[in-house]
Every structure is written in structure tokens, then in C-alpha cells.
């Protein structure tokens, strides 16, 4: 079994000219089995190509050592090439991760020093320097939300706060009062985030909910019925408090999710064809209007498209990467991936049919400006051209 770190060790020795005969034979077998790996190694042999790729990585990588180590750790944990058990397209599937890992390893060798005195031209004819500069000005979202009361009154919530807590008073997470209320009767409220916004809420039963951008959660100020029901439009992560005999139900336009106490993520935007429910712990029952029902186990994701309901095993950490301030794309269709990006940066992204079938790989902090996401796209396919006008971005070839 070959792990990615072992492959990197072979490539290190190969690029330094220190590879042993038995290692050379092993690497040759890998080159034969995975031609893309041989192409990468040959490309790195050329000083000009090596310099170019290292510079691209250096521009992409952030100064946050912890984040870089986490990304590399994800690479090492997730990617294994197991002899005859994996099909040849497996390497292509994780091509970006493998290339990134190799680049990180090569940087560690100190083979090449990149500095401004070398006079390297950093501009890319496919992505003009002004487009990159414009992308740097597209800032990430933040803590923004509006609370709509039962009478229709809207209250803009403090952007310096992370969320609110429901109780006899509505307070912020630091304990300060957001809204004084002594109403005993059940009243419905709506917490909504705009494009470029996120917010948290602790409901009256202790359930915690994280709202992603462009999301609405309709909920009661008090749970007085036999079921605890909330309505969701968008994406949210739930940590449901256990209340004996009172199931917690999330209703969207496409599905219903019923739980007793568990952690899960719901991605359900009415304008998108597919919605997803990803389970981290506990059990949830997912049902659709057509009558189909599935019970999820931890590590499973329910996918709803029209009346179809399917379940598959997924790396659930990717489903909640947004909650941890990270974009994580693993063979993600460009349209789906950039829909998330567009909501977070509050931009409009037009995808030309020439790049519509592209799949995106990579991981980048949601706290970074849009230019970092743009570099992920360019690392996946360096032939992509980018045009930016105001808050509209167009990708084409």
C-alpha cells in the first residue's frame, strides 16, 4: 500500500538525485501505473517549471502555519493509493491534493529560493494582474443577521456578536441584552442572514444552530407543543438538545428531518436542484413529500433531488467545513462549489459553458479575500480566464 507521504519521500529523493536503486524501481512502477504522477515529476525537473509551480504555491499559501498544517494533514489522512484496489482515475480524482502535497514537500527541501530579485514575471495571461487585484478587494462575509419578530418588526443584530440566546430575554452570546421581552405565549420569529452573513442562535430548549450565508430559520420563542418544529431555508448546522418525548423536526421545502438529540448539517436552498442532510452523530430520519424515508447513521449523507432520496457515506468534515471557517472542495462540481462562494462573498459568478464541467479540489480559509479562492480555481485548471466587474465574476477559457 502506498500512502501519499511515502510517494512524496520517493519524489524528494528523485528530485534531489539521491534515489536508491530499489526506490527507483518502486517509483518506476508508480510512474507506469499513474502517468499523471510521472508528468508531474518531469515537470518539476525543469527549473523553470519548478520555479513557476513553487511561486504559485507560495502565493496561494497563507501565513497561518496552523491552517497550512491542517490542510496538509487532511491530505495525508484522506488520500491513499492502494495498489490494485484503486482504479486509475483515483489519482485524477485527487490530482490537486497530490500536486499540492508534492509542492509543499518540495518547498521543504529548499531546492529553490524564490525572491523578487530574480525578476520573475508573476502575471498570468489567462488571469490579468488587475483581475487578481480586484479579487483582493472582494472581502469575506462576517457576523450579520436580522431578527424578525412576530409582529413583522425587523431588528438588525450586532455584527460584533457571534449570535443570540433565547430566554426570558433575548441576549447576545456575551450576555448583553439584545431584546427585552417578557412574553409568555408562543410567538414565531425568523432569524435570517444575508449573502455575506452568518450567525448563531441558542433556542429556548438549548439547541444550538449555526446559520450560513443567505439562510432563514423560523422558530418559536418557546417550545410548547409535543414536537419542536423549526423551518429552514438555506444551510445550517444543528446541535440538538435532548428533550425526552419531544422530537426535534427541521422542515425545508424539500425534506423533513426528525431527531431526538444529534449533530447534523442541512443544505437546502430552494433554487438549487439538490439538497443534503449530513449526520455527524446520533440518528436522524429524513423524509420527502413523495413518502420515501431513510434513517441516517453517523458519516452518512442523504441527498434529495426532486422526489428521489438516496444515502451515501461521505467525509462529513467537508460538509461542515464552512462552520469551521473553511471552504473544502473534493471533486466538487464548479457550479455547486461557486454557489457557496458567491453567497459568502456576496458576489455574482457567471460560469461559461466551456468550464461548466470542471471539478474543483482544494481547501482555503473563508476568512481570506476572494483572491485566495481564485488561486484554488487556477491551481485546478490554469487555463481558466477570469473577468471581474464590480461584484460580478466571470470564468471562461
Steps between C-alpha positions, in 0.01 A plus 500: 500500500637840400405804705543851369778582749698196379458616140622845600810344660574320173450823305727687739779252445432500124513881469815523714672229295542283810256221419624147572474217242215320677317830550551583134342170400208568732453849359517366145214263579301791636576707190375216283183461701436874540624691194374828652753458780782455249387811312508694825848376588633583155349844524673562831835389352498807277629795709270745324192287565607430856548871564158577350316236702673588825418864450136413434494299822682773694244757385218263590621399843417722792712616789281297733725204580223322688262513205770381258585208727129412529461498122809282461373273777169463314695403190698235685195363676268479203709385206624146471598326180456131562660287232243314290205593720470851360401583140735710293270800504550519879818698449321747275224534754743629760746658258495841663563362846787285378657788311460732797657243733791458260550874479495531878760225523721661236480833677624324811807376315629847443591405141394834366502847652238729353547870558424825330864557396461223242273725297238230443189613315207406723228608263295233325358579157193289587431704815620860459665659801215754528250213545710363787516846657125540463450159664704618798235767557215247522486448875359199686173506689458543873251494788192661348137416569151641546243382754137534391249503782146359491352842417729535197746739663858442383799555727854519366723297732840608625772406250757490779310210657503138382141416587195526724351292781124455545358528851282733704713761330680467171868546576820491301751222561702730727196548728406852394131563425394503137126531566308515826182292486276349763248339267384159626299394198651321204612737226670418171820681407731494200878526523644573157850554364566691176746405229835556666361431847498231768360480854430262787201445725431299814130412495277488807557124547880537489539389138783686326475600135764653273359680195706531183462785250163576337307284749173536690395311814138530618452388860287563811626700794376211716442132418156421644377227262569126505748550217773760470462622141715755316503595132818549300578663169875482427780329691537444872683274742299368796603369840165388634438486874336179618150546642325175589181444304543814289661428164670787320391547138658712228268571209633627166337543160641162396520274803422448868769402750393347831735449796508460875850625573781512248742706288430547131523745210217592263570653158171586333469804273170510306665614175756216497410157361663298778468527876708306754475386861834394652510320836794532739362319804175346622221399263264694276207400284475677166177494302379664179146597389482197269497282813853358489681483835857411594670467838853643505797370699803718588716565194207472259344766281149505356468660159166624369441578133137544406318198644817290519661432839837326517756437775877466476807501723685833492786675683268709716776744599471636146128564553564719803825660382311830465421496874874477567570802273623291210405415144582137421442375146547132415416432135222756537314610185599858425144629507424352844831609648480856374138538610633469856782742424267755340268501803788551743673781309167651388603491134348372178700234315431419135642168377558466128387165348866439406585448870162380631613134526812584698537343846659696783753370754655689785463658841517868590400711798166680477669785685721572196409743225366366171842498331594191705198311364594620154845342542334167593307516174816581304691216666228261390512624140753768411326566166204660673459869416341739747321830449383711793267797467384639832348205685454286191758233419514307173697179445580381148768347278 
